[in-house]
XYZ file of C-alpha atoms in Angstrom:
465
model
C -124.857 32.101 134.525
C -122.480 31.144 137.328
C -118.747 31.591 136.824
C -117.496 28.072 135.965
C -113.925 29.044 136.917
C -114.935 29.548 140.552
C -116.273 27.057 143.100
C -119.804 27.419 144.375
C -119.178 28.933 147.837
C -119.862 26.750 150.877
C -121.878 28.228 153.718
C -120.120 28.363 157.100
C -120.887 29.564 160.605
C -119.560 33.105 161.144
C -116.140 33.046 162.910
C -117.227 34.988 166.015
C -120.273 32.751 166.461
C -118.555 29.392 165.919
C -115.629 30.313 168.211
C -118.109 30.013 171.105
C -119.732 26.672 170.198
C -118.918 23.121 169.111
C -121.407 23.009 166.220
C -120.069 22.083 162.788
C -118.213 24.978 161.137
C -118.955 24.077 157.517
C -122.659 23.769 156.672
C -122.207 21.984 153.327
C -124.058 22.250 150.009
C -127.782 21.985 149.516
C -129.207 20.097 146.511
C -129.148 23.080 144.115
C -125.618 24.141 145.123
C -124.310 20.571 144.743
C -125.774 20.190 141.255
C -124.392 23.589 140.216
C -120.910 22.687 141.504
C -121.037 19.240 139.847
C -121.820 21.000 136.578
C -118.288 22.486 136.679
C -116.728 19.006 136.294
C -115.229 18.420 132.844
C -115.859 14.641 133.000
C -112.284 13.818 131.962
C -111.815 10.432 130.256
C -108.422 9.962 131.949
C -109.359 11.436 135.299
C -106.333 12.777 137.159
C -108.516 13.296 140.253
C -108.861 9.510 140.659
C -105.075 9.133 140.610
C -104.961 11.474 143.602
C -107.518 9.461 145.625
C -105.935 6.844 147.949
C -109.081 4.679 147.724
C -109.633 5.238 143.949
C -113.214 6.511 144.024
C -114.755 6.850 140.550
C -114.941 10.632 140.951
C -116.154 11.596 137.433
C -118.811 8.873 137.725
C -120.311 10.040 141.007
C -120.003 13.746 140.143
C -121.871 13.126 136.868
C -124.733 11.515 138.796
C -124.873 14.507 141.166
C -125.072 16.807 138.135
C -128.036 14.792 136.885
C -129.702 14.745 140.317
C -129.226 10.961 140.711
C -127.948 11.122 144.293
C -128.648 7.489 145.204
C -126.655 6.305 142.181
C -123.846 8.714 143.157
C -123.817 7.154 146.659
C -123.629 3.633 145.207
C -120.652 4.618 143.038
C -118.784 6.115 146.020
C -119.716 3.053 148.119
C -117.881 0.749 145.704
C -114.621 2.267 146.972
C -115.248 4.045 150.290
C -116.878 2.912 153.529
C -116.753 6.402 155.081
C -117.845 9.049 152.544
C -119.409 11.436 155.093
C -116.120 11.392 157.026
C -113.849 11.768 153.993
C -115.947 14.589 152.583
C -115.208 16.507 155.789
C -111.630 15.705 156.818
C -109.689 14.535 153.734
C -106.895 16.857 152.511
C -108.577 17.108 149.087
C -106.430 20.085 148.085
C -103.351 17.823 147.915
C -105.173 14.748 146.612
C -108.180 14.590 144.251
C -108.735 18.354 143.962
C -104.994 18.912 143.696
C -105.049 16.931 140.422
C -108.302 18.388 139.038
C -107.837 19.696 135.461
C -110.392 22.433 136.117
C -107.970 23.742 138.732
C -105.326 24.491 136.093
C -107.431 27.399 134.917
C -109.670 28.552 137.721
C -110.578 26.661 140.888
C -110.724 22.877 141.207
C -114.120 21.198 141.512
C -115.154 20.874 145.208
C -114.979 17.072 145.113
C -114.869 16.728 148.903
C -117.908 18.918 149.478
C -119.821 16.959 146.799
C -118.879 13.660 148.453
C -120.091 15.033 151.777
C -123.381 16.164 150.214
C -124.011 12.719 148.691
C -123.244 10.891 151.954
C -125.425 13.227 154.007
C -128.269 12.948 151.475
C -128.068 9.136 151.632
C -128.270 9.192 155.447
C -131.245 11.580 155.427
C -133.019 9.327 152.921
C -132.255 6.009 154.636
C -129.971 4.686 151.868
C -127.565 1.977 153.112
C -124.595 0.168 151.528
C -125.412 -3.205 149.962
C -124.257 -6.289 151.937
C -122.866 -9.485 150.402
C -125.444 -11.821 148.870
C -124.075 -14.722 150.941
C -121.369 -15.505 153.512
C -118.300 -17.537 152.505
C -117.829 -19.232 155.907
C -114.441 -17.673 156.768
C -113.784 -15.661 159.956
C -111.494 -12.602 160.112
C -110.621 -10.413 163.102
C -109.944 -6.698 162.772
C -108.185 -4.825 165.579
C -109.265 -1.220 165.939
C -112.390 0.543 164.687
C -110.704 3.607 163.233
C -110.646 4.421 159.513
C -108.319 1.571 158.466
C -110.152 -1.036 160.546
C -113.640 0.049 159.459
C -112.560 0.109 155.801
C -110.899 -3.307 155.937
C -113.903 -4.799 157.773
C -116.387 -3.249 155.343
C -114.530 -4.511 152.276
C -114.162 -8.024 153.704
C -117.850 -8.133 154.682
C -118.830 -7.186 151.116
C -116.720 -10.166 149.942
C -118.724 -12.463 152.236
C -116.388 -12.804 155.231
C -117.611 -13.064 158.814
C -115.799 -10.085 160.389
C -115.433 -9.060 164.034
C -113.813 -5.762 165.017
C -112.175 -5.557 168.455
C -112.028 -2.008 169.858
C -110.136 -1.031 173.029
C -112.295 2.002 173.871
C -115.967 2.047 174.895
C -117.132 3.532 171.590
C -116.311 2.558 167.986
C -114.661 5.000 165.591
C -111.037 5.231 166.718
C -109.403 8.557 165.900
C -112.688 9.696 164.325
C -114.278 9.799 167.798
C -111.329 10.610 170.064
C -109.080 12.746 167.859
C -111.124 14.994 165.566
C -113.258 17.690 167.218
C -117.032 17.838 167.036
C -116.936 21.119 165.078
C -115.076 19.383 162.249
C -116.642 15.936 162.478
C -119.945 15.555 164.400
C -119.903 12.269 166.309
C -123.588 11.286 166.464
C -124.644 12.766 163.136
C -121.675 11.511 161.084
C -119.290 9.031 162.766
C -121.931 6.913 164.520
C -123.955 6.768 161.293
C -120.914 5.604 159.269
C -120.153 2.931 161.904
C -123.776 1.749 161.690
C -123.416 1.495 157.897
C -120.414 -0.816 158.340
C -122.380 -2.880 160.876
C -125.268 -3.104 158.377
C -122.899 -5.091 156.128
C -122.810 -7.769 158.850
C -119.671 -6.618 160.710
C -119.713 -7.278 164.475
C -117.980 -4.775 166.804
C -116.826 -5.715 170.320
C -115.781 -2.702 172.418
C -113.647 -2.620 175.609
C -111.383 -5.376 174.271
C -107.675 -4.557 174.634
C -105.665 -6.778 172.304
C -102.522 -7.818 174.169
C -104.362 -7.784 177.512
C -107.938 -9.049 177.088
C -106.796 -11.481 174.393
C -103.701 -11.791 172.184
C -103.466 -12.075 168.398
C -101.982 -15.563 168.802
C -105.056 -16.601 170.832
C -107.430 -15.154 168.220
C -105.752 -17.272 165.531
C -105.219 -20.419 167.601
C -108.226 -20.563 169.943
C -110.958 -18.298 168.566
C -111.246 -19.683 165.038
C -110.098 -16.586 163.132
C -108.204 -17.400 159.940
C -106.591 -13.983 159.553
C -106.161 -10.750 161.522
C -105.906 -7.142 160.360
C -104.209 -4.718 162.773
C -105.572 -1.192 162.435
C -104.867 -0.077 165.990
C -103.629 3.406 165.121
C -100.922 5.432 166.804
C -102.017 6.746 170.169
C -98.708 7.059 172.041
C -97.864 10.782 172.287
C -94.400 12.263 171.773
C -92.835 14.952 173.957
C -89.865 17.314 173.572
C -87.864 16.319 176.647
C -87.473 19.935 177.828
C -87.397 21.083 181.480
C -90.844 21.507 183.050
C -92.611 19.111 180.686
C -93.881 17.008 183.614
C -95.588 20.012 185.250
C -99.279 20.270 186.107
C -101.045 21.869 183.167
C -99.015 20.135 180.439
C -101.034 17.798 178.206
C -100.489 15.760 175.102
C -102.886 16.824 172.356
C -104.076 13.203 172.352
C -105.251 13.323 175.965
C -106.720 16.809 175.638
C -108.730 15.950 172.509
C -109.800 12.517 173.805
C -111.254 14.068 176.952
C -113.114 16.667 174.945
C -114.237 14.595 171.941
C -114.882 11.038 173.111
C -115.684 11.919 176.736
C -117.757 15.028 175.842
C -115.920 17.346 178.265
C -117.217 20.356 176.318
C -120.784 19.552 177.416
C -122.072 20.765 180.769
C -124.124 17.582 181.269
C -120.930 15.434 181.280
C -118.643 15.240 184.339
C -115.361 14.656 182.437
C -112.719 17.023 183.848
C -110.679 19.103 181.391
C -108.369 22.091 181.854
C -110.188 25.341 181.110
C -106.971 27.316 180.678
C -107.166 31.095 180.430
C -104.031 31.290 178.258
C -102.993 28.187 176.330
C -99.904 27.391 174.246
C -100.163 24.616 171.650
C -96.779 23.367 170.442
C -96.846 22.050 166.851
C -98.196 22.990 163.436
C -100.157 19.998 162.139
C -103.893 19.364 161.885
C -103.952 17.965 165.433
C -102.368 21.180 166.729
C -105.093 23.191 164.959
C -107.758 20.910 166.456
C -106.342 21.329 169.982
C -105.974 25.100 169.586
C -109.493 25.601 168.247
C -110.877 23.372 171.019
C -109.074 25.373 173.742
C -110.400 28.583 172.166
C -113.970 27.279 172.369
C -113.395 26.422 176.026
C -112.680 30.114 176.653
C -108.901 30.471 176.318
C -106.585 32.907 174.580
C -104.598 30.501 172.383
C -101.083 30.639 170.928
C -99.750 28.123 168.407
C -95.966 27.828 168.717
C -94.265 26.434 165.621
C -90.568 26.396 164.807
C -90.877 27.015 161.068
C -92.692 29.694 159.038
C -96.309 29.652 157.835
C -95.260 28.263 154.443
C -94.032 25.072 156.165
C -97.080 24.518 158.399
C -98.101 20.870 157.802
C -101.772 21.548 158.662
C -104.364 21.935 155.902
C -104.697 25.514 154.664
C -108.417 25.412 155.460
C -107.666 24.537 159.112
C -105.074 27.323 159.429
C -107.498 29.782 157.803
C -110.327 28.780 160.156
C -108.045 28.992 163.216
C -106.920 32.513 162.276
C -110.504 33.634 161.587
C -111.519 32.412 165.052
C -108.731 34.317 166.803
C -105.946 31.763 167.387
C -102.574 33.556 167.520
C -99.603 32.108 165.625
C -96.113 32.460 167.130
C -94.058 31.222 164.196
C -90.311 30.682 163.868
C -89.922 30.005 167.574
C -89.415 26.864 169.627
C -89.967 26.056 173.332
C -86.853 25.488 175.449
C -88.460 25.318 178.912
C -91.865 25.256 180.614
C -91.910 27.593 183.623
C -93.747 26.693 186.849
C -94.667 28.069 190.264
C -93.706 26.577 193.640
C -96.590 24.082 193.372
C -95.397 22.876 189.945
C -98.233 24.487 187.967
C -97.461 25.992 184.569
C -96.901 29.777 184.600
C -95.235 30.313 181.226
C -93.311 28.893 178.305
C -89.789 30.053 177.422
C -89.052 30.039 173.698
C -86.175 30.862 171.392
C -86.563 32.499 167.986
C -85.582 30.492 164.905
C -84.473 31.187 161.347
C -84.671 28.810 158.395
C -81.475 27.230 157.121
C -80.856 24.591 154.458
C -83.525 21.943 153.643
C -83.510 18.797 155.811
C -84.477 15.200 154.907
C -88.181 16.198 154.727
C -87.388 18.789 152.040
C -88.396 21.639 154.347
C -85.838 24.229 155.436
C -84.270 23.289 158.761
C -85.011 25.674 161.661
C -81.887 27.050 163.367
C -81.838 28.806 166.753
C -80.937 32.511 166.902
C -78.558 32.846 169.904
C -79.720 35.193 172.651
C -83.290 35.531 171.304
C -85.117 33.824 174.181
C -88.463 35.238 175.308
C -91.338 34.136 177.544
C -95.085 33.805 176.919
C -97.269 33.790 180.057
C -99.542 30.727 179.877
C -101.263 28.412 182.352
C -101.678 25.409 180.024
C -99.372 23.794 177.443
C -100.591 21.237 174.895
C -97.895 19.225 173.117
C -98.880 18.273 169.574
C -95.675 16.716 168.242
C -97.004 13.535 166.668
C -97.727 10.052 167.955
C -96.375 6.533 167.573
C -98.082 3.127 167.904
C -98.665 1.686 171.360
C -96.147 -1.214 171.635
C -98.637 -3.462 173.502
C -99.775 -5.398 170.416
C -96.329 -5.934 168.900
C -94.823 -6.936 172.269
C -97.504 -9.597 172.883
C -97.514 -11.139 169.378
C -94.918 -13.789 168.526
C -93.098 -13.171 165.230
C -94.461 -9.684 164.474
C -91.632 -7.409 163.325
C -91.561 -3.674 164.066
C -89.162 -0.898 163.099
C -87.217 1.364 165.472
C -90.282 3.637 165.890
C -92.320 0.594 167.036
C -94.376 0.771 163.832
C -95.442 -2.637 162.484
C -93.568 -3.577 159.308
C -96.057 -4.367 156.528
C -95.886 -4.239 152.738
C -97.789 -1.447 151.009
C -99.594 -3.528 148.389
C -101.374 -5.982 150.706
C -100.477 -4.989 154.293
C -98.703 -8.317 154.819
C -96.623 -8.522 158.020
C -93.835 -10.907 159.073
C -96.398 -13.181 160.783
C -98.477 -15.535 158.644
C -102.145 -14.591 158.471
C -101.560 -11.183 160.070
C -101.975 -7.983 158.062
C -101.686 -4.350 159.177
C -102.254 -0.828 157.946
C -102.879 2.783 158.868
C -101.092 4.671 161.629
C -99.961 1.414 163.305
C -97.698 0.974 160.254
C -96.931 4.524 159.106
C -97.150 6.476 162.351
C -99.653 9.344 162.515
C -101.006 10.175 159.025
C -104.344 11.052 157.403
C -107.733 9.334 157.605
C -107.821 8.641 153.864
C -104.344 7.068 153.789
C -105.423 4.789 156.646
C -108.501 3.857 154.618
C -106.334 3.056 151.593
C -104.259 0.753 153.809
C -107.441 -0.901 155.084
C -108.486 -1.651 151.507
C -105.031 -3.095 150.774
C -105.279 -5.287 153.884
C -108.687 -6.608 152.818
C -107.291 -7.556 149.391
C -104.303 -9.241 151.046
C -106.443 -11.247 153.467
C -108.823 -12.307 150.694
C -105.921 -13.563 148.565
C -104.296 -15.280 151.568
C -107.439 -17.196 152.584
C -108.317 -18.121 148.986
C -104.755 -19.392 148.367
C -104.931 -21.586 151.472
C -108.017 -23.358 150.163
C -106.746 -23.566 146.591
C -103.967 -25.915 147.662
């Protein structure tokens, strides 16, 4: 009899093997493993796990069906709440959300809810199971800007309600941050993202790529001239932040956004693609979030010795523990409690090193984490030829600056209410990173669901008058 206090282990590629390829690290459960893990669920009547899920999946319901071997039914239950289960099962921070609330985790290890969700979604794809479209259209047109997690979720929910939905995507491929931001070894593009996008399209959603809202067409034109009755803005946050230190404009300095976009969306890691990317021999990644881990592990796979430079200690790293663990296993080096003060260059302005200062932790700041304080006279240099800045992103101001009456805050994030995504402009709703700044996939999906509810209520109220 298996130990019910411990999770069924998940098979993974060995660290030394996966550090040399872009294949998926985690191999997932097979049918027998999934059913055994589902058997650990206590089936709580008042399920705390659901309270931790931003899209309120009926977790006990779908896990019960997995336990019974009813995988299609499990997929239908997840599909009532989530348009992207194969994505969420791979990249959600379950340890702080559903699994973080799991009662089983109070004594023993929490149920592997994320890995079970992934299994169900992958099984459905392999067996040709699709989400169920609306029985009939309601005759109302809605535009969605951006095909990332918030846009796909909003579009999927509206389509299920009967709306005629068109997504406008600026890039040449749909998926948003799922295709340009998250590496192949965490989220396979063809096997997972493209399949999830096709599922949303199977609900009747149309996707137009290479359309830059604010240049190709404005929101005001969509509402006034194109016959759309409402618009949801899910355009993400793709504008990178920098430190403002000397040498930051040098050759060999990248934003994590550019570095990952080249590698993920433009397939720079493949020899049959001509996309140029820096194959640094010694790379410094500045930052400690999930994006920093993604950039570091990508650089490692491209052949570099990689250092992550982070100004706080390991306890304050904002990245998921699983990502930090995988990065360490693969050989990424962590230079903690230090902060860059200058990027050093040669006479041709190419990066030769990064000068840092050691830090110590003082009193907590507004985030609740202890504030890093410089230790005078502790400067030191790391020899590197490439620096990747992973300090967060903010929304591109193009949409807000070309839309009349759309209010933004000082960070250029669109101001929208949390319950329905309602903005200051009538008929315009927003959610995800365009509102919050860079956050998680699942929170963006929750905002997409809220926007769909808001738009549905708005359009229904217009015709009730």
